mmCIF file of C-alpha atoms and ligand atoms in Angstrom:
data_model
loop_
_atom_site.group_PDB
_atom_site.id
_atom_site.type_symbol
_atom_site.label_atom_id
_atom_site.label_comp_id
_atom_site.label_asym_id
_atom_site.label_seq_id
_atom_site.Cartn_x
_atom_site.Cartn_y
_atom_site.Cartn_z
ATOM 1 C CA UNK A 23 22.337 65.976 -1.661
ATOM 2 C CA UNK A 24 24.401 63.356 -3.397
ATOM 3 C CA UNK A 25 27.764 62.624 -2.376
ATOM 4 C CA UNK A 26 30.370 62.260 -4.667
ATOM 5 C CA UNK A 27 31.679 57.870 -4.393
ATOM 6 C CA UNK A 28 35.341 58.391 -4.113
ATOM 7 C CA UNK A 29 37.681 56.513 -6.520
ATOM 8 C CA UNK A 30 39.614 53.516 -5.693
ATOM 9 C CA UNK A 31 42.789 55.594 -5.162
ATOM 10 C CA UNK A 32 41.063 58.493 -3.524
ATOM 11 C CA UNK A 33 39.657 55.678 -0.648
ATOM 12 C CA UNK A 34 42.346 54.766 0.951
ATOM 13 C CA UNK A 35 44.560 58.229 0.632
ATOM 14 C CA UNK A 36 46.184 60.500 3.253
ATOM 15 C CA UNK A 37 47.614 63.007 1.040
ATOM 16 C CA UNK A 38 47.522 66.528 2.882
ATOM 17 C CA UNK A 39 46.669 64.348 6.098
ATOM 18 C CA UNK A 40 48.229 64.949 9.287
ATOM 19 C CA UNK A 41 49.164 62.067 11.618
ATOM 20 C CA UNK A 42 50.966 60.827 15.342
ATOM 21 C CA UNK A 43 51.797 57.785 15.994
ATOM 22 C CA UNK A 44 53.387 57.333 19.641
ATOM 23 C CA UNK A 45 56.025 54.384 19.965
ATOM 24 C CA UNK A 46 56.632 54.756 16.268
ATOM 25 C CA UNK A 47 60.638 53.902 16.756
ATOM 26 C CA UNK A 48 60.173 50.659 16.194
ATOM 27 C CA UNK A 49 57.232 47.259 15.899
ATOM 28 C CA UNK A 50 53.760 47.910 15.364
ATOM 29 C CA UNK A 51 54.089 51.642 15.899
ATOM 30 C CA UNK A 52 56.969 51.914 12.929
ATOM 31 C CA UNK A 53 54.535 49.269 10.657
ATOM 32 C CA UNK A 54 51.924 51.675 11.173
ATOM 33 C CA UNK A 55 54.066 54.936 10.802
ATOM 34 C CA UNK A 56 55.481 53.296 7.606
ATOM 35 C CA UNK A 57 52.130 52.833 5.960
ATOM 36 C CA UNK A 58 50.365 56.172 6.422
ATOM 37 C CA UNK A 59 53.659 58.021 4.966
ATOM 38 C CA UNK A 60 52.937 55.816 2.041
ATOM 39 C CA UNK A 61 49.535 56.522 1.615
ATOM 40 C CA UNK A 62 50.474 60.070 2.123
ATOM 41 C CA UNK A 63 50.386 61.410 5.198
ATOM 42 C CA UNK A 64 52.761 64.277 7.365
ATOM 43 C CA UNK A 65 53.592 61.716 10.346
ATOM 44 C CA UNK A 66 55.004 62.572 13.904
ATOM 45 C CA UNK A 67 56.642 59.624 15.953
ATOM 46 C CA UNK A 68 57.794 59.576 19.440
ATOM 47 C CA UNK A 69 59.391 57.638 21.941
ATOM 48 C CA UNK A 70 61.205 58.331 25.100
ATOM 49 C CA UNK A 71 64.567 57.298 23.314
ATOM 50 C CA UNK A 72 66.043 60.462 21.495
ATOM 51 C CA UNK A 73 68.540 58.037 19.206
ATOM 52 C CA UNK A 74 65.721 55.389 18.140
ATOM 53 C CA UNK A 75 63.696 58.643 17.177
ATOM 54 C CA UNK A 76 66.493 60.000 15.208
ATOM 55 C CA UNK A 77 66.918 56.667 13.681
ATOM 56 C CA UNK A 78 63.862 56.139 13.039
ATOM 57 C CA UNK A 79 63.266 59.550 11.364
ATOM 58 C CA UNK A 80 66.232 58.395 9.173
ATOM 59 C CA UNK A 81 64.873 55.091 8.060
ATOM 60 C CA UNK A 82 61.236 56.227 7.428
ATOM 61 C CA UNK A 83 61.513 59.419 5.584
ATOM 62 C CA UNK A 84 62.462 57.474 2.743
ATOM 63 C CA UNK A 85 58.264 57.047 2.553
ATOM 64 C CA UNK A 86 57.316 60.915 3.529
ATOM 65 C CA UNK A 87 57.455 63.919 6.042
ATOM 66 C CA UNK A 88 58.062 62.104 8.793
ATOM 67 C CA UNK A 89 59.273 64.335 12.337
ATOM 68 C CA UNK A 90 60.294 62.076 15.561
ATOM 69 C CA UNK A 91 60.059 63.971 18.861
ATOM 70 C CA UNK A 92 61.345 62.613 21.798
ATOM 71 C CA UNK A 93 58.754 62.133 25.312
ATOM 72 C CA UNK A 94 57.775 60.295 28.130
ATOM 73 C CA UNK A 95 54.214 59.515 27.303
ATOM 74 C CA UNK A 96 53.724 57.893 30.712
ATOM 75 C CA UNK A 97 53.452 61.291 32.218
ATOM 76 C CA UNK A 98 51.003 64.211 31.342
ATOM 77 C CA UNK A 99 53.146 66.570 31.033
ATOM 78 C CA UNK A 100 55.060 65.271 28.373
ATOM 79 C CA UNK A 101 51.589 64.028 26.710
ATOM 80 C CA UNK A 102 50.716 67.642 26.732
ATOM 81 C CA UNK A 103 54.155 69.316 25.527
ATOM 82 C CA UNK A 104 54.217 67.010 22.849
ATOM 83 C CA UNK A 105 50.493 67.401 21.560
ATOM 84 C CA UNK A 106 51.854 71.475 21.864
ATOM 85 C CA UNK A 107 54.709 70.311 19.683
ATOM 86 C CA UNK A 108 52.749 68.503 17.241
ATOM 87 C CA UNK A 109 50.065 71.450 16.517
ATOM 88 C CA UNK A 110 52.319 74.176 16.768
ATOM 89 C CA UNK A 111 52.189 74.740 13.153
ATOM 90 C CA UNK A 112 48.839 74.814 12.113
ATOM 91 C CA UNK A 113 46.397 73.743 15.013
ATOM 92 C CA UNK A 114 45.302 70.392 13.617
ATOM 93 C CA UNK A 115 45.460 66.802 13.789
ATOM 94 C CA UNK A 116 44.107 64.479 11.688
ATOM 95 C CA UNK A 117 44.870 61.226 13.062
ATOM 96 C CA UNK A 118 46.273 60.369 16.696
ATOM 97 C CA UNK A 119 47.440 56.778 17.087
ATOM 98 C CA UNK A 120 48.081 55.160 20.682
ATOM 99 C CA UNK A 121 49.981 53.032 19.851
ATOM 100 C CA UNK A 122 53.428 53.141 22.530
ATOM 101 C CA UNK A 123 52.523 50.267 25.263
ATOM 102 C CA UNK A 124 53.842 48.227 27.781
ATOM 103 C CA UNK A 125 54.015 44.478 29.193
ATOM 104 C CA UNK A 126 54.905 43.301 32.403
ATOM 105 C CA UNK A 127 55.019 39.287 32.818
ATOM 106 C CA UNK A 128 55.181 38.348 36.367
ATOM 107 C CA UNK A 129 53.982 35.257 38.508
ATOM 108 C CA UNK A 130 51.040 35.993 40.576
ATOM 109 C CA UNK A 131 52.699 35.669 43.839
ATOM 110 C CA UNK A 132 55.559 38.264 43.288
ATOM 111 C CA UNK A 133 53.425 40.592 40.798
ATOM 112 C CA UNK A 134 54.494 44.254 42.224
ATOM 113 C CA UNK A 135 52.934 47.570 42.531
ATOM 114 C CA UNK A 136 55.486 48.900 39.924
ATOM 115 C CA UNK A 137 53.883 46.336 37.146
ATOM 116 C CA UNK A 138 50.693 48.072 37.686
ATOM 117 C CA UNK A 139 51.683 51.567 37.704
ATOM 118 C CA UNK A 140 54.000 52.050 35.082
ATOM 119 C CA UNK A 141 51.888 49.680 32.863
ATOM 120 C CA UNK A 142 48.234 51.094 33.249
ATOM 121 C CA UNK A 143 50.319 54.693 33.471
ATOM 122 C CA UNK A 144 51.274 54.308 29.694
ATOM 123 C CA UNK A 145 48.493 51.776 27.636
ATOM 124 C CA UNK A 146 45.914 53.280 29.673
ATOM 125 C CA UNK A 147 45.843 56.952 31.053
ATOM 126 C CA UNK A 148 48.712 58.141 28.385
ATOM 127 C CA UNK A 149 45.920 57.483 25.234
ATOM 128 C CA UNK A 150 43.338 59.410 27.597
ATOM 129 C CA UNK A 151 45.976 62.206 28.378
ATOM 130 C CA UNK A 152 46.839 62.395 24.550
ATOM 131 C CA UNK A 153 42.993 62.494 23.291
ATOM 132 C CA UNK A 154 42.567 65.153 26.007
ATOM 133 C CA UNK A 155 45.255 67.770 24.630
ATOM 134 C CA UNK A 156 44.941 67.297 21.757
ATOM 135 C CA UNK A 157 40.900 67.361 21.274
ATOM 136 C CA UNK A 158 41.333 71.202 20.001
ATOM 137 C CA UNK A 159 43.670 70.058 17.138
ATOM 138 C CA UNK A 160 41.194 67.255 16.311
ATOM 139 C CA UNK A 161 38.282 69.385 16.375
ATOM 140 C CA UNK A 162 39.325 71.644 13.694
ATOM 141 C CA UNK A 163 40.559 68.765 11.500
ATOM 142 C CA UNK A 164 37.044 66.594 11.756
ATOM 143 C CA UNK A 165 34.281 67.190 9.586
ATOM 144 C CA UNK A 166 30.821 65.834 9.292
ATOM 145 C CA UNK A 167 32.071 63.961 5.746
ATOM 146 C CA UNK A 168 35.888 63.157 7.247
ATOM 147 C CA UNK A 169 36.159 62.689 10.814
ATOM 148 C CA UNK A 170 39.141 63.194 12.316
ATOM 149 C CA UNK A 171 40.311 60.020 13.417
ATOM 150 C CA UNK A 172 41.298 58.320 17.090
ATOM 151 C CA UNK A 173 43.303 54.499 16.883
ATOM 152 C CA UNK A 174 44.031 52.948 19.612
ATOM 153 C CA UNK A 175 46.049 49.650 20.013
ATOM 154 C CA UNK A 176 44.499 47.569 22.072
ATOM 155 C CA UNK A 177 45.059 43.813 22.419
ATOM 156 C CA UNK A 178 43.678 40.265 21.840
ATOM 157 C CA UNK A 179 45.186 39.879 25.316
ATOM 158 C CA UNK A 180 41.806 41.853 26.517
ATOM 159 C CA UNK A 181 39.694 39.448 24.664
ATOM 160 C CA UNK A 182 40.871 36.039 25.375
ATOM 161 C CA UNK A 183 43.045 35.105 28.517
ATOM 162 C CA UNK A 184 46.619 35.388 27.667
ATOM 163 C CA UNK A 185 49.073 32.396 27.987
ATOM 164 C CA UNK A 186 51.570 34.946 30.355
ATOM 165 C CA UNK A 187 51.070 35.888 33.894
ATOM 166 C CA UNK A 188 50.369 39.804 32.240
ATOM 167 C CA UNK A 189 47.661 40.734 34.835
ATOM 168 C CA UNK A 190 47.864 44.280 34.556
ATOM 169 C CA UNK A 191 48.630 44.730 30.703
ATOM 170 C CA UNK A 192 45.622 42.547 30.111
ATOM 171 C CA UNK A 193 43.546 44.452 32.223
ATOM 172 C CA UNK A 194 44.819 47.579 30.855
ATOM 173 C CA UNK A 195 44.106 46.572 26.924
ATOM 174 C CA UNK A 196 40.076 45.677 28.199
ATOM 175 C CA UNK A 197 40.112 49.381 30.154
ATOM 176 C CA UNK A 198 41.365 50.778 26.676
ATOM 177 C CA UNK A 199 38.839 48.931 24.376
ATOM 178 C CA UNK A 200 36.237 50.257 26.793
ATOM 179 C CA UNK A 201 37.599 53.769 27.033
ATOM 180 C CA UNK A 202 37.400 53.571 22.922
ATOM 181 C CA UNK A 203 33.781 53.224 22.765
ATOM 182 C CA UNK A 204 33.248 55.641 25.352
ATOM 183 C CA UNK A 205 34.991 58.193 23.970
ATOM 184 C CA UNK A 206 33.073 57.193 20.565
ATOM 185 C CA UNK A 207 29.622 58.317 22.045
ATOM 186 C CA UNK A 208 31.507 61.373 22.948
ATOM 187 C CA UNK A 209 32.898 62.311 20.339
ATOM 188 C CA UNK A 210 31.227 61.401 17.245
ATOM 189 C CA UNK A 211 29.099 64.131 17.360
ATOM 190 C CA UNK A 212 32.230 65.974 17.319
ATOM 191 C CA UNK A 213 33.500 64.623 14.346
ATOM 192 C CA UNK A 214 36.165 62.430 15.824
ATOM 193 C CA UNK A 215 35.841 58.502 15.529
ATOM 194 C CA UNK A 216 37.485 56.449 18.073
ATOM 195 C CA UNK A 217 38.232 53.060 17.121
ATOM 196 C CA UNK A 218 40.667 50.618 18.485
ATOM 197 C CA UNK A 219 43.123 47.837 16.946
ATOM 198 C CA UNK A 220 43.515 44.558 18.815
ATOM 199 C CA UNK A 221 46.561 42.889 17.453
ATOM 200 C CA UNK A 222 47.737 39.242 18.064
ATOM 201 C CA UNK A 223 51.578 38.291 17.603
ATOM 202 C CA UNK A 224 53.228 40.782 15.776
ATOM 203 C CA UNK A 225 57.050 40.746 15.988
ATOM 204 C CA UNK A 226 58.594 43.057 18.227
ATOM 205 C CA UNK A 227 60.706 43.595 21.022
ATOM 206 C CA UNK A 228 58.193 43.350 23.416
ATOM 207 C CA UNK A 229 56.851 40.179 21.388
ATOM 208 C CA UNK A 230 60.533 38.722 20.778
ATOM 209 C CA UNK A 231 61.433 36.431 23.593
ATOM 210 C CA UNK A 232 58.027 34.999 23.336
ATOM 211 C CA UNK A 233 58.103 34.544 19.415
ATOM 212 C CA UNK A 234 61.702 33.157 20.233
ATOM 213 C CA UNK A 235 60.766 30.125 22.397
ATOM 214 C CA UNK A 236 57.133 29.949 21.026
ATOM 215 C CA UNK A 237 56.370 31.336 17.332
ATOM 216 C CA UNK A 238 56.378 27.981 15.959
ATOM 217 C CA UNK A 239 53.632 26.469 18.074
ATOM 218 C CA UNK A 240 51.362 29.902 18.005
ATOM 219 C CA UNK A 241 51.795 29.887 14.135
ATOM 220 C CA UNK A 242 50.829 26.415 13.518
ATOM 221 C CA UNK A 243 47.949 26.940 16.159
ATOM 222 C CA UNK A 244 46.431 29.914 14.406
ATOM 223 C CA UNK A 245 43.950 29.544 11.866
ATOM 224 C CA UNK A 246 45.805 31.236 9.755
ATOM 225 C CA UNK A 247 48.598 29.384 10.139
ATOM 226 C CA UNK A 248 50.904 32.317 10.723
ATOM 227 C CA UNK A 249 51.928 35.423 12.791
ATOM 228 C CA UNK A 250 51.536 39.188 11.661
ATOM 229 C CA UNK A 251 53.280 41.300 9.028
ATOM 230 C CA UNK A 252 53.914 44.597 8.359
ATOM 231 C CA UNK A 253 51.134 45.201 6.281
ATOM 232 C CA UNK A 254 48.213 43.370 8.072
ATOM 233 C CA UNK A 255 49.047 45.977 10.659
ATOM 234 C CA UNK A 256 49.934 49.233 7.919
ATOM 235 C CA UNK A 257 46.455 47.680 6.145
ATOM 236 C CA UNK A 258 44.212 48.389 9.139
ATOM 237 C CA UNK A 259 45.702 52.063 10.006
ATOM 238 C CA UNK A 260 45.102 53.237 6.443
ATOM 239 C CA UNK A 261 42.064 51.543 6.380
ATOM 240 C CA UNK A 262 40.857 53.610 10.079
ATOM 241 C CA UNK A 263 42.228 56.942 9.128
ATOM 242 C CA UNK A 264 41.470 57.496 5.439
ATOM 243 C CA UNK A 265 37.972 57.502 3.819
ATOM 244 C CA UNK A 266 36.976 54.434 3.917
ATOM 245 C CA UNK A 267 36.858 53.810 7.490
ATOM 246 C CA UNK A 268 34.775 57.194 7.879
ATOM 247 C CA UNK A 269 31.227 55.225 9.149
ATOM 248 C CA UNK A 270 33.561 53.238 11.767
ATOM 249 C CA UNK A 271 33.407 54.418 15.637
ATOM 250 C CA UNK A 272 33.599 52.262 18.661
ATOM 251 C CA UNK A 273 35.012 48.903 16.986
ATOM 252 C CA UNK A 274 37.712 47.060 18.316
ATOM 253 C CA UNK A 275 39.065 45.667 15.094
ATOM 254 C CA UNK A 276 41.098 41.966 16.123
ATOM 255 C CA UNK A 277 44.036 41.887 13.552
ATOM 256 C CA UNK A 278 45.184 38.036 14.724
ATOM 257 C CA UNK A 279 44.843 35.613 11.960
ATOM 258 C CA UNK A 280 41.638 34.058 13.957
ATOM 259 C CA UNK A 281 43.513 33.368 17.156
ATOM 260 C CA UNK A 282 41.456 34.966 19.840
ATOM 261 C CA UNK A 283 38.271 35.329 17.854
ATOM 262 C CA UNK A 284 38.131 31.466 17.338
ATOM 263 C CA UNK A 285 39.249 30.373 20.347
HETATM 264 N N1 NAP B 29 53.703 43.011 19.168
HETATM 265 C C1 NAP B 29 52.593 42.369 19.452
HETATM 266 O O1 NAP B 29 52.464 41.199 19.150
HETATM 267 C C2 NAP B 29 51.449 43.092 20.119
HETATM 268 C C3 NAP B 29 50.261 42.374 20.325
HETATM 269 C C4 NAP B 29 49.174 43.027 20.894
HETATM 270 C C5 NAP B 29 49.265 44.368 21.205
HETATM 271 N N2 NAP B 29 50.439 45.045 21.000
HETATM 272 C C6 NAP B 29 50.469 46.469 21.345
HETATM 273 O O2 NAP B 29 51.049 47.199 20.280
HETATM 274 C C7 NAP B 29 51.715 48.354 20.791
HETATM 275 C C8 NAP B 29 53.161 48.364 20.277
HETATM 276 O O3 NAP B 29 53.819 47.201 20.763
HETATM 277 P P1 NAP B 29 55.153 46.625 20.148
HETATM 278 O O4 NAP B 29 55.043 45.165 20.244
HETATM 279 O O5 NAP B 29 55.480 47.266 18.868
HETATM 280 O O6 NAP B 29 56.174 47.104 21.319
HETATM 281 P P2 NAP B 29 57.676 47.591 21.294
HETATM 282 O O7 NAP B 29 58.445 46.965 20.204
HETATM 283 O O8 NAP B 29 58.151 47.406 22.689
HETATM 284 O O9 NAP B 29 57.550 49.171 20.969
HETATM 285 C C9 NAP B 29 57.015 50.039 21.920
HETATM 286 C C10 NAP B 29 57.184 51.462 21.453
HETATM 287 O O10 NAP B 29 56.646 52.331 22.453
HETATM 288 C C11 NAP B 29 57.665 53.228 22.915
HETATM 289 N N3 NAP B 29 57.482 53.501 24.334
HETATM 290 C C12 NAP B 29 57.607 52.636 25.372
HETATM 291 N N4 NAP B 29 57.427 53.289 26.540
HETATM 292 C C13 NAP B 29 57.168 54.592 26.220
HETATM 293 C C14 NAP B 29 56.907 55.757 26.990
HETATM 294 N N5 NAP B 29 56.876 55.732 28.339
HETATM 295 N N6 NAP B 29 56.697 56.920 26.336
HETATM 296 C C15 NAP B 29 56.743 56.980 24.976
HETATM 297 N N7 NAP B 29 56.981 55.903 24.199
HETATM 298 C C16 NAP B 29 57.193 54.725 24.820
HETATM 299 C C17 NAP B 29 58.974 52.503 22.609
HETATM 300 O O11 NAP B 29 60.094 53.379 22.515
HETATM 301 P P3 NAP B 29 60.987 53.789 23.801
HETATM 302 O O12 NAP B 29 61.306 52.535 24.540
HETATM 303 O O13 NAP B 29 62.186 54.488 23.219
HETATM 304 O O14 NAP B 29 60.164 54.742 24.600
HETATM 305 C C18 NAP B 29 58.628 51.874 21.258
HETATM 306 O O15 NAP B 29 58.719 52.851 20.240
HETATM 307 C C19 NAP B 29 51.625 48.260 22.311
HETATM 308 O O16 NAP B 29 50.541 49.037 22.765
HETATM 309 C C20 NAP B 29 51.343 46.787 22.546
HETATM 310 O O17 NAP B 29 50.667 46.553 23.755
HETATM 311 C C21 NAP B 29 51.530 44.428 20.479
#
């Protein structure tokens, strides 16, 4: 049988698609957010802050359906009330983004047992707890043609060794990437890809006091002579959740201008 090549347009659309991006309020979460409302997709933020969610609601449904639900993502209960939230409608998902994360920067000598905890808590076990709840929702939204999709942002922190003393968030990113391609053997045959995003300096709030002091120097040390935008991160979600990233499971995708994969 023959498939039917989809047109340029019909490639990289999400109309009728259903998406969640956790720590959409705001950064790479919101960049993301923004650019699968505008290629068409129904998209559910959260965040643990109820105002940033309403505000954020606000600012990006000027793009599309958006819905921003407050939770605690670091703790599976709220994972699992929120993935009840999210499919109470209709009992699908198309696209689940990990995306809400956390950094601790510490010296070595005074690292503490709270940096690990609350760090691995969220970029690690809170993508596992999500995937886990909502695997029903993706099921029924995958199909052999369209998979439903899984994005998870990872880091180039887990790929070269980060400038910071970050111990456990770098160690958390490399668990992710590694949980991506296991879940990827998994799940394919489901009909769910699993891919992850490794981004280098994006701005942010967790990224500000270090573009701040040191922007400049990482800019002009890049290959690409500059840090990321909006749409080098909005380019790479469309591209994972819409047709054309279909044949994709298991990558880690860096999105860093050359930084960590030249080094
Ligand atoms: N920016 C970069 O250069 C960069 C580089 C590599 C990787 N990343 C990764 O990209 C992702 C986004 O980072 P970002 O730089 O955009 O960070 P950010 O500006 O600090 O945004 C983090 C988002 O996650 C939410 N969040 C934090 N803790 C949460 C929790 N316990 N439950 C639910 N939501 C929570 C935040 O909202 P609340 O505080 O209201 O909960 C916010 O919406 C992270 O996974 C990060 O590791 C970023």
């Amino acid at each position: 049988m023959k498939i039917q090549s989809a047109t340029q347009s019909e490639l990289f659309d999400l109309t009728g698609k259903r998406a969640l991006v956790t720590g959409g309020t705001r950064g790479i979460g919101m960049m993301i957010a923004r650019g699968l409302l505008r290629a068409g997709a129904r998209v559910v933020i959260s965040a643990r802050n109820a105002d940033a969610c309403a505000q954020a609601q606000e600012e990006l449904s000027e793009y599309g359906d958006v819905w921003a639900i407050p939770a605690d993502l670091s703790r599976p209960d709220e994972c699992a009330r929120l993935a009840d939230l999210v499919t109470a409608d209709s009992g699908t998902l198309d696209v689940l983004v990990n995306n809400a994360g956390a950094m601790w920067d510490e010296p070595l000598e005074t690292f503490p047992v709270a940096a690990w905890d609350t760090v691995v808590d969220l970029n690690l076990k809170s993508p596992f707890w999500l995937v886990q709840a909502l695997l029903p929702a993706l099921r029924t939204a995958g199909t052999a043609d369209d998979p439903a999709r899984v994005v998870n942002i990872g880091s180039i922190a887990a790929i070269h060794i980060p400038a910071r003393p970050n111990y456990s968030y770098s160690s958390s990113k490399a668990a992710l990437h590694q949980l991506t391609r296991v879940l990827a053997k998994e799940l394919g045959p489901q009909h769910i890809t699993v891919n992850a995003v490794a981004p280098g300096p994006f701005p942010s709030t967790m990224m500000a006091s270090t573009l701040d002091e040191f922007g400049d120097a990482i800019a002009a040390s890049a290959p690409l002579r500059r840090i990321g935008r909006d749409d080098d991160m909005a380019g790479v979600a469309v591209f994972l959740a819409s047709r054309a990233g279909a044949y994709l499971t298991g990558t880690v995708i860096p999105v860093d201008g050359g930084i960590a994969t030249t080094a």
